[in-house]
Amino acid sequence: MVSSVMELPESPRRSAESRGEAGRAWLAALPGYAEQLRELWRLELGEVLAGGKSALVVRVKTGDGRDAVLKIGPPGDGFADEVRTIAAAEGRGYVRLYAYDPERNAALLEALGPMMTTDIVSPAESVEALGHTLTQVWKVPPLPGLAGHKAEGIAELIRQLWTELSEPCSRELTQRALSYADHRAQSAAAKVMCHGDPHPANAMRVLVPRLGAESGYVFADPEPLLAEPAYDLGVVIRGWPEELSTEADPAGVLRGYCRRLEEITGVPAQAIWEWGFIERVSSGLYLMRYGHEQEGRAYLDSAERLLSRPASGAGWR
Ligand SMILES: Nc1ncnc2c1ncn2[C@@H]1O[C@H](COP(=O)(O)OP(=O)(O)O)[C@@H](O)[C@H]1O
Ligand SMILES: [Mg+2]
């Protein structure tokens, strides 16, 4: 049993190691946590799942023979909000919660099928399914006391990481992201509880069709915040750096996704474009800072290409 834990996938291992002493202490404590939770919840531990950024995620069977998934998150406040969001959703657009252990940052979750990244290959199809699933997500009543997302906060992060990483991309790129952030900060759109990180590796197919999963997919791994819905849609379109690198007109392709998402959700395409750009730059910097240099670099390069070929057409700046 403990041996499955030793196979913690590379990505979460690197994330933990990039967090210094606290991260290494968590890595050392993990086998013990898994063993204690196995006893507490009477689980049979199975396959360790890859595809995540920071947690240990393991397929399990419960004492009564049901399939489930055990997730143990690294230390920090984020996990409690993640679990509270999933609980409040009661299955609408999200995975279901079976049990929670605050002491070890662990949750027992509904077993889902493959991630959208392995299930759906085309970005256009993913955009479609993510857009529909998000319309469910935004119906979940916001958690009491949830922080509002500040575009200013992301702008500050971009400034800080750009300096800390010794200017890893052009000044023009960060300037564009900062001016979009400035524009989004003035938005008067109504706020909802956003998922916060609705990329296709955080969306999984439901094994059995059910209410709240009309698109066939639900989300795991929320980082909830109060924000305009365009924030989540920006995360949806910020991905696919490799695919975009082969496109002759990546900005044109992304504009098409924004227009389709406007049709599905009613959120203005320009707001989605702006958040997508901000997210592409901030994620690139964040990934580089926290142990995923190559991936972060691909994000920044894809953003540079959006700059070098400015979007033409009314309303797109
Ligand atoms: N309930 C679930 N059922 C099936 N697979 C899951 C489930 N939750 C997570 N996974 C798998 O584990 C991966 C990591 O989970 P995630 O919650 O995104 O962790 P992290 O916080 O580390 O990103 C997902 O990309 C998916 O492959
Ligand atoms: Mg994840």
Tab-separated table of C-alpha atoms and ligand atoms in Angstrom:
chain	number	residue	atom	x	y	z
A	1	MET	CA	0.000	0.000	0.000
A	2	VAL	CA	2.721	2.370	1.015
A	3	SER	CA	4.508	1.503	-2.218
A	4	SER	CA	1.749	3.249	-4.283
A	5	VAL	CA	2.468	6.410	-2.336
A	6	MET	CA	6.143	6.193	-3.160
A	7	GLU	CA	5.119	6.561	-6.815
A	8	LEU	CA	3.895	10.118	-6.303
A	9	PRO	CA	3.882	11.462	-9.883
A	10	GLU	CA	6.711	13.694	-10.964
A	11	SER	CA	4.690	16.886	-11.294
A	12	PRO	CA	3.369	17.048	-7.680
A	13	ARG	CA	6.761	15.889	-6.426
A	14	ARG	CA	8.488	18.782	-8.187
A	15	SER	CA	5.853	21.252	-6.917
A	16	ALA	CA	6.497	20.078	-3.345
A	17	GLU	CA	10.268	20.218	-3.725
A	18	SER	CA	10.054	23.786	-5.063
A	19	ARG	CA	8.400	24.765	-1.750
A	20	GLY	CA	11.492	24.111	0.320
A	21	GLU	CA	11.415	22.641	3.824
A	22	ALA	CA	7.607	22.622	4.165
A	23	GLY	CA	7.257	20.783	0.857
A	24	ARG	CA	9.866	18.185	1.786
A	25	ALA	CA	8.222	17.642	5.182
A	26	TRP	CA	4.896	16.996	3.469
A	27	LEU	CA	6.489	14.489	1.080
A	28	ALA	CA	7.960	12.658	4.062
A	29	ALA	CA	4.602	12.629	5.892
A	30	LEU	CA	2.552	11.380	2.920
A	31	PRO	CA	3.004	7.605	3.322
A	32	GLY	CA	1.887	7.910	6.950
A	33	TYR	CA	-1.173	9.983	6.008
A	34	ALA	CA	-2.186	7.484	3.327
A	35	GLU	CA	-1.861	4.612	5.792
A	36	GLN	CA	-3.908	6.425	8.481
A	37	LEU	CA	-6.644	7.363	5.996
A	38	ARG	CA	-6.734	3.821	4.670
A	39	GLU	CA	-7.609	2.661	8.186
A	40	LEU	CA	-9.917	5.565	9.041
A	41	TRP	CA	-12.050	5.233	5.914
A	42	ARG	CA	-11.481	1.468	5.444
A	43	LEU	CA	-10.015	1.835	1.973
A	44	GLU	CA	-8.243	-0.444	-0.391
A	45	LEU	CA	-5.640	1.729	-2.155
A	46	GLY	CA	-5.214	1.332	-5.908
A	47	GLU	CA	-3.658	3.188	-8.815
A	48	VAL	CA	-1.979	6.559	-8.254
A	49	LEU	CA	-3.344	9.074	-10.780
A	50	ALA	CA	-1.118	11.475	-12.680
A	51	GLY	CA	-2.239	14.686	-14.343
A	52	GLY	CA	-2.394	16.979	-11.326
A	53	LYS	CA	-0.005	19.650	-10.154
A	54	SER	CA	0.368	19.278	-6.420
A	55	ALA	CA	-1.696	16.553	-4.714
A	56	LEU	CA	-1.507	12.807	-4.203
A	57	VAL	CA	-4.570	11.303	-5.954
A	58	VAL	CA	-5.268	7.570	-5.639
A	59	ARG	CA	-8.071	5.332	-6.870
A	60	VAL	CA	-9.564	3.402	-3.935
A	61	LYS	CA	-12.321	0.976	-3.030
A	62	THR	CA	-14.399	1.696	0.066
A	63	GLY	CA	-15.327	-0.888	2.679
A	64	ASP	CA	-18.691	-1.462	0.993
A	65	GLY	CA	-17.019	-2.116	-2.373
A	66	ARG	CA	-17.669	1.287	-3.987
A	67	ASP	CA	-15.121	2.927	-6.255
A	68	ALA	CA	-13.865	6.287	-5.005
A	69	VAL	CA	-10.817	8.540	-5.197
A	70	LEU	CA	-8.617	9.675	-2.290
A	71	LYS	CA	-6.978	13.077	-2.638
A	72	ILE	CA	-4.364	14.364	-0.168
A	73	GLY	CA	-3.399	18.008	-0.766
A	74	PRO	CA	-0.246	19.821	0.309
A	75	PRO	CA	-0.417	22.112	3.373
A	76	GLY	CA	-2.125	25.464	2.939
A	77	ASP	CA	-5.539	27.082	3.194
A	78	GLY	CA	-6.582	26.231	-0.353
A	79	PHE	CA	-7.731	22.704	0.363
A	80	ALA	CA	-10.465	23.681	2.829
A	81	ASP	CA	-12.027	26.057	0.259
A	82	GLU	CA	-11.720	23.394	-2.417
A	83	VAL	CA	-13.661	20.923	-0.279
A	84	ARG	CA	-16.257	23.490	0.845
A	85	THR	CA	-16.927	24.363	-2.812
A	86	ILE	CA	-17.372	20.743	-3.853
A	87	ALA	CA	-19.702	20.199	-0.888
A	88	ALA	CA	-21.797	23.302	-1.717
A	89	ALA	CA	-22.128	22.229	-5.354
A	90	GLU	CA	-23.858	18.934	-4.457
A	91	GLY	CA	-22.768	17.523	-7.802
A	92	ARG	CA	-23.667	20.533	-9.990
A	93	GLY	CA	-20.738	20.880	-12.374
A	94	TYR	CA	-18.421	19.341	-9.744
A	95	VAL	CA	-17.270	15.958	-8.466
A	96	ARG	CA	-19.226	14.710	-5.426
A	97	LEU	CA	-17.695	14.701	-1.942
A	98	TYR	CA	-17.991	11.574	0.272
A	99	ALA	CA	-15.757	12.473	3.233
A	100	TYR	CA	-13.270	15.116	4.419
A	101	ASP	CA	-10.365	14.984	6.863
A	102	PRO	CA	-9.187	18.558	7.612
A	103	GLU	CA	-6.278	17.376	9.734
A	104	ARG	CA	-4.524	15.652	6.838
A	105	ASN	CA	-5.942	17.845	4.034
A	106	ALA	CA	-7.652	14.793	2.566
A	107	ALA	CA	-10.936	14.146	0.768
A	108	LEU	CA	-12.755	11.059	-0.422
A	109	LEU	CA	-14.370	11.805	-3.792
A	110	GLU	CA	-16.681	10.318	-6.402
A	111	ALA	CA	-14.708	8.188	-8.875
A	112	LEU	CA	-14.642	9.800	-12.292
A	113	GLY	CA	-13.417	8.696	-15.703
A	114	PRO	CA	-10.605	10.108	-17.819
A	115	MET	CA	-9.507	13.728	-17.823
A	116	MET	CA	-10.720	15.812	-20.742
A	117	THR	CA	-7.091	16.103	-21.882
A	118	THR	CA	-6.917	12.376	-22.606
A	119	ASP	CA	-10.554	11.967	-23.610
A	120	ILE	CA	-11.065	14.838	-26.054
A	121	VAL	CA	-8.177	15.641	-28.333
A	122	SER	CA	-9.304	18.776	-30.131
A	123	PRO	CA	-9.091	22.143	-28.340
A	124	ALA	CA	-12.331	23.250	-30.059
A	125	GLU	CA	-14.274	20.309	-28.577
A	126	SER	CA	-12.775	20.928	-25.142
A	127	VAL	CA	-13.754	24.605	-25.296
A	128	GLU	CA	-17.309	23.529	-26.090
A	129	ALA	CA	-17.569	21.039	-23.196
A	130	LEU	CA	-15.812	23.306	-20.663
A	131	GLY	CA	-18.123	26.223	-21.552
A	132	HIS	CA	-21.228	24.110	-20.977
A	133	THR	CA	-19.899	22.671	-17.698
A	134	LEU	CA	-19.058	26.147	-16.391
A	135	THR	CA	-22.655	27.291	-16.833
A	136	GLN	CA	-23.459	24.700	-14.103
A	137	VAL	CA	-20.544	25.766	-11.914
A	138	TRP	CA	-21.656	29.411	-11.743
A	139	LYS	CA	-25.053	28.377	-10.303
A	140	VAL	CA	-23.434	27.170	-7.064
A	141	PRO	CA	-24.122	29.689	-4.262
A	142	PRO	CA	-20.878	31.450	-3.258
A	143	LEU	CA	-19.244	30.329	-0.001
A	144	PRO	CA	-19.791	32.842	2.785
A	145	GLY	CA	-16.822	35.146	3.207
A	146	LEU	CA	-15.221	34.175	-0.085
A	147	ALA	CA	-12.607	36.639	-1.287
A	148	GLY	CA	-13.412	38.645	-4.400
A	149	HIS	CA	-10.899	38.233	-7.135
A	150	LYS	CA	-8.895	41.361	-7.755
A	151	ALA	CA	-7.451	41.878	-11.208
A	152	GLU	CA	-5.020	44.092	-9.268
A	153	GLY	CA	-3.757	41.016	-7.420
A	154	ILE	CA	-2.853	39.241	-10.654
A	155	ALA	CA	-1.209	42.403	-11.966
A	156	GLU	CA	0.934	42.537	-8.835
A	157	LEU	CA	1.848	38.851	-9.239
A	158	ILE	CA	2.896	39.442	-12.854
A	159	ARG	CA	5.092	42.401	-11.880
A	160	GLN	CA	6.670	40.522	-8.994
A	161	LEU	CA	7.393	37.266	-10.882
A	162	TRP	CA	8.721	39.087	-13.944
A	163	THR	CA	11.350	40.771	-11.777
A	164	GLU	CA	12.022	37.716	-9.602
A	165	LEU	CA	12.624	35.553	-12.695
A	166	SER	CA	14.950	38.215	-14.216
A	167	GLU	CA	12.585	39.352	-16.969
A	168	PRO	CA	11.886	35.989	-18.667
A	169	CYS	CA	9.663	37.511	-21.399
A	170	SER	CA	9.368	40.811	-23.254
A	171	ARG	CA	8.377	43.978	-21.415
A	172	GLU	CA	5.692	44.493	-24.067
A	173	LEU	CA	4.082	41.198	-23.099
A	174	THR	CA	3.757	42.077	-19.427
A	175	GLN	CA	2.601	45.598	-20.346
A	176	ARG	CA	-0.216	44.182	-22.480
A	177	ALA	CA	-1.263	41.783	-19.699
A	178	LEU	CA	-1.175	44.633	-17.157
A	179	SER	CA	-3.260	46.943	-19.316
A	180	TYR	CA	-5.869	44.191	-19.790
A	181	ALA	CA	-5.848	43.615	-16.007
A	182	ASP	CA	-6.456	47.316	-15.528
A	183	HIS	CA	-9.421	47.107	-17.897
A	184	ARG	CA	-10.885	44.013	-16.183
A	185	ALA	CA	-10.551	45.713	-12.783
A	186	GLN	CA	-13.073	48.299	-14.022
A	187	SER	CA	-15.602	45.700	-15.202
A	188	ALA	CA	-19.118	46.145	-13.848
A	189	ALA	CA	-20.190	42.547	-14.653
A	190	ALA	CA	-21.958	40.617	-11.852
A	191	LYS	CA	-19.687	38.286	-9.890
A	192	VAL	CA	-20.241	34.563	-9.363
A	193	MET	CA	-18.292	31.869	-7.540
A	194	CYS	CA	-15.780	30.944	-10.228
A	195	HIS	CA	-14.042	27.561	-10.287
A	196	GLY	CA	-10.757	29.444	-10.529
A	197	ASP	CA	-8.762	26.852	-12.485
A	198	PRO	CA	-11.121	25.166	-14.997
A	199	HIS	CA	-8.527	23.772	-17.424
A	200	PRO	CA	-9.165	20.456	-19.212
A	201	ALA	CA	-6.983	18.378	-16.840
A	202	ASN	CA	-9.309	19.455	-14.009
A	203	ALA	CA	-12.424	18.207	-15.891
A	204	MET	CA	-13.225	14.496	-15.858
A	205	ARG	CA	-15.909	12.440	-17.583
A	206	VAL	CA	-18.641	11.108	-15.268
A	207	LEU	CA	-18.813	7.323	-15.273
A	208	VAL	CA	-22.621	7.314	-15.169
A	209	PRO	CA	-24.798	10.109	-16.645
A	210	ARG	CA	-26.273	12.162	-13.814
A	211	LEU	CA	-27.894	15.475	-12.949
A	212	GLY	CA	-25.401	18.332	-12.802
A	213	ALA	CA	-23.176	16.657	-15.403
A	214	GLU	CA	-25.243	17.351	-18.517
A	215	SER	CA	-22.111	18.022	-20.618
A	216	GLY	CA	-20.789	14.582	-19.636
A	217	TYR	CA	-18.013	16.212	-17.562
A	218	VAL	CA	-17.569	17.693	-14.110
A	219	PHE	CA	-14.743	19.620	-12.502
A	220	ALA	CA	-12.462	18.680	-9.636
A	221	ASP	CA	-9.786	20.848	-8.002
A	222	PRO	CA	-11.533	24.246	-7.640
A	223	GLU	CA	-9.696	27.330	-6.378
A	224	PRO	CA	-12.889	29.299	-5.757
A	225	LEU	CA	-13.072	33.071	-5.941
A	226	LEU	CA	-15.723	35.702	-6.521
A	227	ALA	CA	-15.194	37.111	-9.995
A	228	GLU	CA	-16.922	37.854	-13.275
A	229	PRO	CA	-17.562	34.597	-15.226
A	230	ALA	CA	-15.112	35.797	-17.903
A	231	TYR	CA	-12.322	34.977	-15.427
A	232	ASP	CA	-13.050	31.218	-15.687
A	233	LEU	CA	-13.439	31.441	-19.466
A	234	GLY	CA	-10.022	33.099	-19.688
A	235	VAL	CA	-8.553	29.997	-18.027
A	236	VAL	CA	-10.367	27.855	-20.611
A	237	ILE	CA	-8.725	29.630	-23.549
A	238	ARG	CA	-5.290	30.193	-22.009
A	239	GLY	CA	-4.114	26.602	-22.715
A	240	TRP	CA	-2.825	24.662	-25.691
A	241	PRO	CA	0.509	26.469	-26.097
A	242	GLU	CA	1.922	23.621	-28.233
A	243	GLU	CA	-1.118	23.396	-30.505
A	244	LEU	CA	-1.203	27.163	-30.951
A	245	SER	CA	2.480	27.208	-31.870
A	246	THR	CA	1.652	25.331	-35.086
A	247	GLU	CA	-1.181	27.706	-36.064
A	248	ALA	CA	-0.452	30.378	-38.691
A	249	ASP	CA	-2.852	32.752	-36.939
A	250	PRO	CA	-3.087	31.747	-33.244
A	251	ALA	CA	-4.896	34.985	-32.328
A	252	GLY	CA	-7.546	34.242	-34.958
A	253	VAL	CA	-8.062	30.725	-33.572
A	254	LEU	CA	-8.410	32.047	-30.021
A	255	ARG	CA	-10.819	34.784	-31.125
A	256	GLY	CA	-12.978	32.033	-32.636
A	257	TYR	CA	-13.031	30.211	-29.258
A	258	CYS	CA	-14.027	33.445	-27.505
A	259	ARG	CA	-16.925	33.980	-29.909
A	260	ARG	CA	-18.127	30.388	-29.440
A	261	LEU	CA	-17.930	30.758	-25.654
A	262	GLU	CA	-19.944	33.976	-25.890
A	263	GLU	CA	-22.655	32.005	-27.740
A	264	ILE	CA	-22.684	29.276	-25.075
A	265	THR	CA	-22.473	31.471	-21.953
A	266	GLY	CA	-23.545	34.995	-22.959
A	267	VAL	CA	-20.238	36.409	-21.639
A	268	PRO	CA	-18.739	39.045	-23.997
A	269	ALA	CA	-15.932	37.655	-26.164
A	270	GLN	CA	-13.663	40.670	-25.522
A	271	ALA	CA	-13.725	40.085	-21.748
A	272	ILE	CA	-12.823	36.410	-22.328
A	273	TRP	CA	-9.964	37.391	-24.630
A	274	GLU	CA	-8.541	39.801	-22.073
A	275	TRP	CA	-8.685	37.326	-19.182
A	276	GLY	CA	-7.221	34.637	-21.476
A	277	PHE	CA	-4.235	36.854	-22.213
A	278	ILE	CA	-3.703	37.817	-18.564
A	279	GLU	CA	-3.939	34.149	-17.556
A	280	ARG	CA	-1.548	32.952	-20.283
A	281	VAL	CA	1.120	35.370	-19.051
A	282	SER	CA	0.564	34.916	-15.295
A	283	SER	CA	0.401	31.101	-15.603
A	284	GLY	CA	3.596	31.072	-17.666
A	285	LEU	CA	5.430	33.062	-14.999
A	286	TYR	CA	3.932	31.046	-12.141
A	287	LEU	CA	4.828	27.703	-13.735
A	288	MET	CA	8.406	28.857	-14.282
A	289	ARG	CA	8.673	30.015	-10.688
A	290	TYR	CA	7.272	26.813	-9.162
A	291	GLY	CA	9.271	24.034	-10.763
A	292	HIS	CA	7.747	23.772	-14.266
A	293	GLU	CA	10.152	25.867	-16.279
A	294	GLN	CA	9.669	24.280	-19.692
A	295	GLU	CA	5.882	24.361	-19.485
A	296	GLY	CA	5.938	27.968	-18.301
A	297	ARG	CA	8.259	28.920	-21.138
A	298	ALA	CA	5.807	27.407	-23.678
A	299	TYR	CA	2.999	29.551	-22.236
A	300	LEU	CA	5.061	32.735	-22.486
A	301	ASP	CA	6.207	31.928	-26.034
A	302	SER	CA	2.602	31.349	-27.109
A	303	ALA	CA	1.640	34.713	-25.601
A	304	GLU	CA	4.482	36.454	-27.468
A	305	ARG	CA	3.060	35.068	-30.705
A	306	LEU	CA	-0.324	36.615	-29.931
A	307	LEU	CA	1.467	39.948	-29.645
A	308	SER	CA	3.561	39.680	-32.760
A	309	ARG	CA	0.463	39.099	-34.842
A	310	PRO	CA	-2.053	41.525	-33.413
A	311	ALA	CA	-5.660	40.484	-33.739
A	312	SER	CA	-7.395	42.324	-36.548
A	313	GLY	CA	-11.090	43.106	-36.542
A	314	ALA	CA	-13.358	45.461	-34.665
A	315	GLY	CA	-13.334	45.340	-30.911
A	316	TRP	CA	-10.073	43.367	-30.583
A	317	ARG	CA	-7.120	45.135	-29.141
B	1	LIG	N1	-12.514	12.167	-8.572
B	1	LIG	C1	-11.615	11.785	-9.470
B	1	LIG	N2	-11.813	10.686	-10.248
B	1	LIG	C2	-10.890	10.300	-11.158
B	1	LIG	N3	-9.718	10.918	-11.369
B	1	LIG	C3	-9.450	11.998	-10.613
B	1	LIG	C4	-10.371	12.495	-9.632
B	1	LIG	N4	-9.836	13.594	-9.046
B	1	LIG	C5	-8.636	13.772	-9.633
B	1	LIG	N5	-8.395	12.825	-10.575
B	1	LIG	C6	-7.178	12.679	-11.399
B	1	LIG	O1	-6.064	13.145	-10.663
B	1	LIG	C7	-5.484	14.292	-11.299
B	1	LIG	C8	-5.088	15.307	-10.247
B	1	LIG	O2	-6.204	15.715	-9.509
B	1	LIG	P1	-6.411	17.227	-9.088
B	1	LIG	O3	-7.577	17.262	-8.170
B	1	LIG	O4	-6.471	18.093	-10.283
B	1	LIG	O5	-5.044	17.474	-8.276
B	1	LIG	P2	-4.062	18.723	-8.207
B	1	LIG	O6	-4.645	19.596	-7.137
B	1	LIG	O7	-2.757	18.116	-7.837
B	1	LIG	O8	-4.014	19.375	-9.566
B	1	LIG	C9	-6.554	14.792	-12.260
B	1	LIG	O9	-6.022	15.488	-13.320
B	1	LIG	C10	-7.204	13.486	-12.675
B	1	LIG	O10	-6.406	12.810	-13.599
B	2	MG	MG	-5.438	19.835	-10.925
